[in-house]
PDB file of C-alpha atoms in Angstrom:
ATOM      1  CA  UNK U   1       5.666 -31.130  21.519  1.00  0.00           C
ATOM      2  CA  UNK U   2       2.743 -28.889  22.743  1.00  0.00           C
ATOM      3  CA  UNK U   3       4.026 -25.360  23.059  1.00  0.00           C
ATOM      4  CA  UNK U   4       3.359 -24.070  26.693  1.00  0.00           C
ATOM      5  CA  UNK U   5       1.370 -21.204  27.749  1.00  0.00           C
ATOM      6  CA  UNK U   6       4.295 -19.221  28.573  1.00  0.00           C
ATOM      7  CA  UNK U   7       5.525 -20.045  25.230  1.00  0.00           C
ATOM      8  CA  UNK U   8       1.662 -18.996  23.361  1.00  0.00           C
ATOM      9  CA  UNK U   9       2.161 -16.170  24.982  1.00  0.00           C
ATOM     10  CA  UNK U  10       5.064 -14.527  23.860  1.00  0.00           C
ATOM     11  CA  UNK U  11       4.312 -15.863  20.227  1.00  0.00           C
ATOM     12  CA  UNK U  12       1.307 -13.565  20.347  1.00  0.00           C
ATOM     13  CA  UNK U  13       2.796 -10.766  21.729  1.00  0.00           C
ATOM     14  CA  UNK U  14       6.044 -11.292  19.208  1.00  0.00           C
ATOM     15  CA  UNK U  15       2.772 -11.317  16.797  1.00  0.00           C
ATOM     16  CA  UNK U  16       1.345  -8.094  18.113  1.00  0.00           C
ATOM     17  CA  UNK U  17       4.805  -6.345  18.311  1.00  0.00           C
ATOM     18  CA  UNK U  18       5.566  -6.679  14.571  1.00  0.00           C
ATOM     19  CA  UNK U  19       2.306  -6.409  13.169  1.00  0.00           C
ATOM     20  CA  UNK U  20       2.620  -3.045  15.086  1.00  0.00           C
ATOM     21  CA  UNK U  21       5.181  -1.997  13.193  1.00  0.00           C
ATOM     22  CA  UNK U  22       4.150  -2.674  10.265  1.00  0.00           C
ATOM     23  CA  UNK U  23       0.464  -0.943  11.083  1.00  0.00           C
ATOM     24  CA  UNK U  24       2.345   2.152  12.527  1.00  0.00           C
ATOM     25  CA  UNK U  25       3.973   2.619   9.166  1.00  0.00           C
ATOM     26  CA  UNK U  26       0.686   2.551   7.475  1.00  0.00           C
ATOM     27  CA  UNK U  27      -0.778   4.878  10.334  1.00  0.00           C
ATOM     28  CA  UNK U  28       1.895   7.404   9.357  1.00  0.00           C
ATOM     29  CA  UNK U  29       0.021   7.964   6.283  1.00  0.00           C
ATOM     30  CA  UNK U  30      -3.390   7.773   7.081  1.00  0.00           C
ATOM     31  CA  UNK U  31      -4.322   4.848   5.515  1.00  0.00           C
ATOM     32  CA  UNK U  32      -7.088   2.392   6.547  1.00  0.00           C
ATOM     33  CA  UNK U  33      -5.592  -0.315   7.953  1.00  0.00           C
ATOM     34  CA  UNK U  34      -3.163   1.433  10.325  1.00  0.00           C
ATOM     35  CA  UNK U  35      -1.979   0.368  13.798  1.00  0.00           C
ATOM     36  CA  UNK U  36      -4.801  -1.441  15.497  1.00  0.00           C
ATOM     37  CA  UNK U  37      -5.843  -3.088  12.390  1.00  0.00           C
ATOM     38  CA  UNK U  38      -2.583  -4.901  11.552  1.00  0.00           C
ATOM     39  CA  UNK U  39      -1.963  -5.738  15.250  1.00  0.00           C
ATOM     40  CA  UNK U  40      -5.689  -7.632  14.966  1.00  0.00           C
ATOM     41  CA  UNK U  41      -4.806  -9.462  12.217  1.00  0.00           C
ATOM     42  CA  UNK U  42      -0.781 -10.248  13.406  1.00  0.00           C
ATOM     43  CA  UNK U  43      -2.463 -11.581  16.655  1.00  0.00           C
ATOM     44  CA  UNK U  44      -5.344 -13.308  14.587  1.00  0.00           C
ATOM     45  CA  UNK U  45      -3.254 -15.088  12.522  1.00  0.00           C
ATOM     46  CA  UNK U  46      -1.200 -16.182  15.315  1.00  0.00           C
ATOM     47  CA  UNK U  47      -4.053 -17.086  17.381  1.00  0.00           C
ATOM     48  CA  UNK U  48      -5.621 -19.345  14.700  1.00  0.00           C
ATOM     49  CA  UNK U  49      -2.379 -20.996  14.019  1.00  0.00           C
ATOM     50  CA  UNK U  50      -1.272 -21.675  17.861  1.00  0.00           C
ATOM     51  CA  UNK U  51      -4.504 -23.292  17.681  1.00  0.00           C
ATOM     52  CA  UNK U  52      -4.888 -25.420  14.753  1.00  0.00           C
ATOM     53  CA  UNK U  53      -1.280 -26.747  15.412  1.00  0.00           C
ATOM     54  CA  UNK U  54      -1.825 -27.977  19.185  1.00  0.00           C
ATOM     55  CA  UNK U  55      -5.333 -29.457  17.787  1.00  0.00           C
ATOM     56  CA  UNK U  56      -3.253 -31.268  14.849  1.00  0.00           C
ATOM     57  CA  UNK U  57      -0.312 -32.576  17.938  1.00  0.00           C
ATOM     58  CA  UNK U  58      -3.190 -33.681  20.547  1.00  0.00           C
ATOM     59  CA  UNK U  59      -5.008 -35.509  17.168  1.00  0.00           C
ATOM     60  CA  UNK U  60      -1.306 -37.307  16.620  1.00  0.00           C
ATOM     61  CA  UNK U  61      -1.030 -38.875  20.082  1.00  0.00           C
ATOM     62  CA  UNK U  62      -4.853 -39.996  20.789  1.00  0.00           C
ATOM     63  CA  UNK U  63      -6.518 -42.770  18.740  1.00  0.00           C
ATOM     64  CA  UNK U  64      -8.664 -40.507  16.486  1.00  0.00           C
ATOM     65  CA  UNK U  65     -10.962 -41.789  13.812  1.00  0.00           C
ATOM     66  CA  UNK U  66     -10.249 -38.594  11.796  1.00  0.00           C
ATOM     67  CA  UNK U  67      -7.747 -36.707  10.090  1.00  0.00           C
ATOM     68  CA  UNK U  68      -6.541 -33.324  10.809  1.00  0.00           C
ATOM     69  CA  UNK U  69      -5.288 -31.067   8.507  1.00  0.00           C
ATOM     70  CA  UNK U  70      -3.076 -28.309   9.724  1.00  0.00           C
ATOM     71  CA  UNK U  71      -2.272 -26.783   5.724  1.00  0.00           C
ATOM     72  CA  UNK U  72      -6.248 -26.528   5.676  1.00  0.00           C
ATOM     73  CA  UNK U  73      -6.231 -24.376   8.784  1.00  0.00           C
ATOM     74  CA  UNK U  74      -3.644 -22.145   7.132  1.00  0.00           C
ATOM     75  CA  UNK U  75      -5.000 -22.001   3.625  1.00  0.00           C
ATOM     76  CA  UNK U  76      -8.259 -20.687   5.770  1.00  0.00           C
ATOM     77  CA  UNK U  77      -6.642 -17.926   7.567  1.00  0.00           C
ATOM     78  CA  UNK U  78      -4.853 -16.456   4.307  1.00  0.00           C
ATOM     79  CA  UNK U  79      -8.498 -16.740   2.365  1.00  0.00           C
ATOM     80  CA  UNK U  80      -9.975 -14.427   5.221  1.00  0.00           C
ATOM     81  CA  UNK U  81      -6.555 -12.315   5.003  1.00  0.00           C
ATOM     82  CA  UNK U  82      -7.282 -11.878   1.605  1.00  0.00           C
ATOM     83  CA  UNK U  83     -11.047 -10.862   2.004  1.00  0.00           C
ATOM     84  CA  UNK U  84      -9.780  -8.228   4.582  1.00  0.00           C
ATOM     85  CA  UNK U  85      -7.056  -6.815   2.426  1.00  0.00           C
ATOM     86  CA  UNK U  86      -9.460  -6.591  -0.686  1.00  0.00           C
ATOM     87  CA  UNK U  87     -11.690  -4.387   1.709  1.00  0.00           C
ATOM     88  CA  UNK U  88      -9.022  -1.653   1.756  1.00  0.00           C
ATOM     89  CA  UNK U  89      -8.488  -1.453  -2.115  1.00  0.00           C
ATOM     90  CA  UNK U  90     -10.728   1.516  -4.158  1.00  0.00           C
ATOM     91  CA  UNK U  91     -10.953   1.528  -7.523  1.00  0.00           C
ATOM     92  CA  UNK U  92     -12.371   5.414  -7.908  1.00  0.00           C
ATOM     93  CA  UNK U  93     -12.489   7.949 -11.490  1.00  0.00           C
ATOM     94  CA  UNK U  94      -9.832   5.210 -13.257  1.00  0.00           C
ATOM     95  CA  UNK U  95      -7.080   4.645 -10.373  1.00  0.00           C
ATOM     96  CA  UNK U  96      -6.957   1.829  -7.570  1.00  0.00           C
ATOM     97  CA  UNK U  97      -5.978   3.044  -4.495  1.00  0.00           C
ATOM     98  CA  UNK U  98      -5.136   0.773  -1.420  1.00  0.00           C
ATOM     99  CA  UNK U  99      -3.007  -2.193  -3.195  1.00  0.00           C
ATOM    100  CA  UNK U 100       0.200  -1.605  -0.714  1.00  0.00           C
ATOM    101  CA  UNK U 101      -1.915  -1.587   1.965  1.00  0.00           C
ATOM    102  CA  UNK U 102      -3.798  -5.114   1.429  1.00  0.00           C
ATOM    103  CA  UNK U 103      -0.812  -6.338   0.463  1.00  0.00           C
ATOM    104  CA  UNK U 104       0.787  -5.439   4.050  1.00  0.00           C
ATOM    105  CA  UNK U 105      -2.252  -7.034   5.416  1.00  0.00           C
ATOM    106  CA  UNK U 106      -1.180 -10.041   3.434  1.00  0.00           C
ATOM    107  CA  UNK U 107       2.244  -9.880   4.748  1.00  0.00           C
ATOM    108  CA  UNK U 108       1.154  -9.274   8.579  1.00  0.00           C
ATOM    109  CA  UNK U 109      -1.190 -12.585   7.897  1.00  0.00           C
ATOM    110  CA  UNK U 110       1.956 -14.062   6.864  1.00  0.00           C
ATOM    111  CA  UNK U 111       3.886 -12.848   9.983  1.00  0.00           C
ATOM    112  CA  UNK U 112       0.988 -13.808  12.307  1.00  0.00           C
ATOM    113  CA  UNK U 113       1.334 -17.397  11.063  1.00  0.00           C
ATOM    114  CA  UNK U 114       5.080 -17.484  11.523  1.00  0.00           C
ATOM    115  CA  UNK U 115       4.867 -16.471  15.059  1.00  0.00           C
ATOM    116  CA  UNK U 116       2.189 -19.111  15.885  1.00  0.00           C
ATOM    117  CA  UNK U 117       4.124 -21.704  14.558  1.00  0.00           C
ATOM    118  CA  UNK U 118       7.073 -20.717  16.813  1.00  0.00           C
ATOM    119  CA  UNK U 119       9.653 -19.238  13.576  1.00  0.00           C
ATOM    120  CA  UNK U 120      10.676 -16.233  15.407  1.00  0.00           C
ATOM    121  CA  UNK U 121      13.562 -16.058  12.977  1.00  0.00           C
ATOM    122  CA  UNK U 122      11.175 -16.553  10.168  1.00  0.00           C
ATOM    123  CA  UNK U 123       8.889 -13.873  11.366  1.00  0.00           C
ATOM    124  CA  UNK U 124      11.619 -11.307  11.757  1.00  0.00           C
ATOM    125  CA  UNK U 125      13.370 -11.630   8.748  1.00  0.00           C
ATOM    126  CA  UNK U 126       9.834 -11.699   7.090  1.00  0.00           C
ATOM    127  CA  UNK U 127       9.304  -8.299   9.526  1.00  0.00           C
ATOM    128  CA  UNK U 128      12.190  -6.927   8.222  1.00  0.00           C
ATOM    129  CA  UNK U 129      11.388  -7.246   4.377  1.00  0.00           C
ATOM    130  CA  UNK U 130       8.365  -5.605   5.134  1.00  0.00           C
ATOM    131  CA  UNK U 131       9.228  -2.704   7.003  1.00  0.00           C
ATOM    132  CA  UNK U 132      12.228  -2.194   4.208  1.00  0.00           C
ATOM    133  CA  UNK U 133       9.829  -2.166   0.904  1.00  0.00           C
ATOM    134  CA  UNK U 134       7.468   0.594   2.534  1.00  0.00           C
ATOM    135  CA  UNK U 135       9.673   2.913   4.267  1.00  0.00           C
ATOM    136  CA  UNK U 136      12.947   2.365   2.397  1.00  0.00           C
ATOM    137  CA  UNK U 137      11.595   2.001  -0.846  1.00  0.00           C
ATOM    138  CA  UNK U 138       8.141   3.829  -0.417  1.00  0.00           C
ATOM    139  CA  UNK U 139      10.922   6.922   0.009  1.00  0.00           C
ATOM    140  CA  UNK U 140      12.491   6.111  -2.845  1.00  0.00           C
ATOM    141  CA  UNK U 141       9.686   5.869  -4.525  1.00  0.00           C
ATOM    142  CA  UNK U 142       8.216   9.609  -3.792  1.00  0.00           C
ATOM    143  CA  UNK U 143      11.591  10.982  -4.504  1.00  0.00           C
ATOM    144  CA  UNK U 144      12.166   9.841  -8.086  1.00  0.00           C
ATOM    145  CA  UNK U 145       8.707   9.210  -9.188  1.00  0.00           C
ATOM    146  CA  UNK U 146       7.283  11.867  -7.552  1.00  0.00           C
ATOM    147  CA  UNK U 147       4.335   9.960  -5.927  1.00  0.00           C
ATOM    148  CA  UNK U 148       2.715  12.701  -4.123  1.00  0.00           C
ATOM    149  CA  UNK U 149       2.148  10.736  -0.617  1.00  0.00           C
ATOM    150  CA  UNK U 150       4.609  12.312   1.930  1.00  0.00           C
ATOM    151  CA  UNK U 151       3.378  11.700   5.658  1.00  0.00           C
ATOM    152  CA  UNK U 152       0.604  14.246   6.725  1.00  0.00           C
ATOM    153  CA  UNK U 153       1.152  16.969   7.840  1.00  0.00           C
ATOM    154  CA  UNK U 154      -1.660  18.988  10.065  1.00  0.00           C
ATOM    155  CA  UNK U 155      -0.013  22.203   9.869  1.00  0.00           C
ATOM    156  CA  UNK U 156       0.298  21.786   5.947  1.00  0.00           C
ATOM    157  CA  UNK U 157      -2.877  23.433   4.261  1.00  0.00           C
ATOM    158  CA  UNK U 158      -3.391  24.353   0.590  1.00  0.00           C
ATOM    159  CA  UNK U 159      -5.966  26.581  -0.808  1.00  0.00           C
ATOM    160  CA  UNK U 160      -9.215  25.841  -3.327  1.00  0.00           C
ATOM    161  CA  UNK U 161     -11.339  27.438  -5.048  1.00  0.00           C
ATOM    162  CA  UNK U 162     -13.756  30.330  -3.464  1.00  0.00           C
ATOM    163  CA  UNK U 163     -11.076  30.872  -0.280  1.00  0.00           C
ATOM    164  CA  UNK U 164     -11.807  27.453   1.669  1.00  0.00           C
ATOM    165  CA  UNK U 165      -8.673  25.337   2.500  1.00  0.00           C
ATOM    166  CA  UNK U 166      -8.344  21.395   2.124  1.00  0.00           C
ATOM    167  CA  UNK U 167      -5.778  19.402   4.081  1.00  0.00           C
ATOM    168  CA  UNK U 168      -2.598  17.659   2.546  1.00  0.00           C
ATOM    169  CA  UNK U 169      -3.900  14.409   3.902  1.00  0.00           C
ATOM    170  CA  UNK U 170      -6.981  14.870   1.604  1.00  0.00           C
ATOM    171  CA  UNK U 171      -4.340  13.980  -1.636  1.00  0.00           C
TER     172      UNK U 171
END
């Protein structure tokens, strides 16, 4: 059955919503795919899903010389997820910086699909997870391993060399 427009709708704002989330949390730490970012792609996915899936339904009830392939669709949208995530990693003086942060743009692709498809239960257990690993364990993580990447602070300063100051966010 062909989802109605009502029912697109509040897939892609269940899409936006989460993907939200999940960007805020990045946001918080000043990383490059924040907020707006992982709301684009959460609503992207969605959008391209909601899509291919009432193309596929409409190419099951007419007499269509072709096939359609809904998995191809898919497969599509997590290739360009994955070309947007590798944008965010830098490999700089021997360290790569940015892997949690392509992976959550992995994970919001993921998300985005869900909602398209109509799994809100899916989606929010997937939402969940997510939200989980970076906050719950991204604390843990700075506590015992010492990771130096607490959440900026603009009052939080540090000297350098020759009297000029540098932000904590600079880290």
């Amino acid at each position: 059955m062909i989802a109605s427009d009502l029912e697109m709708l509040l897939r892609a704002v269940f899409a936006i919503v989460g993907a939200g989330a999940l960007g805020w949390e990045r946001e918080r730490y000043g990383k490059p795919a924040g907020l707006r970012t992982q709301m684009m792609v959460g609503l992207g996915s969605a959008m391209f899903t909601m899509v291919s899936l009432r193309l596929y339904l409409a190419s099951q009830h007419e007499s269509s010389p072709g096939q359609f392939d809904l998995m191809r669709i898919i497969a599509g949208i997590i290739g360009g997820i994955g070309f947007l995530g590798a944008g965010t990693i830098i490999q700089s003086q021997g360290s790569v910086k940015g892997i949690t942060t392509a992976s959550t743009i992995w994970v919001v692709g993921a998300y985005g699909i869900a909602c398209g498809l109509g799994y809100y239960s899916l989606a929010g257990m997937n939402l969940l997870l997510a939200l989980m690993v970076l906050i719950v364990f991204g604390r843990l993580e700075r506590r015992f391993l010492g990771s130096p990447l607490d959440p900026p602070s603009s009052a939080e300063e540090f000297p350098l060399e020759g009297g000029q100051c540098r932000d904590r966010r600079d880290e």
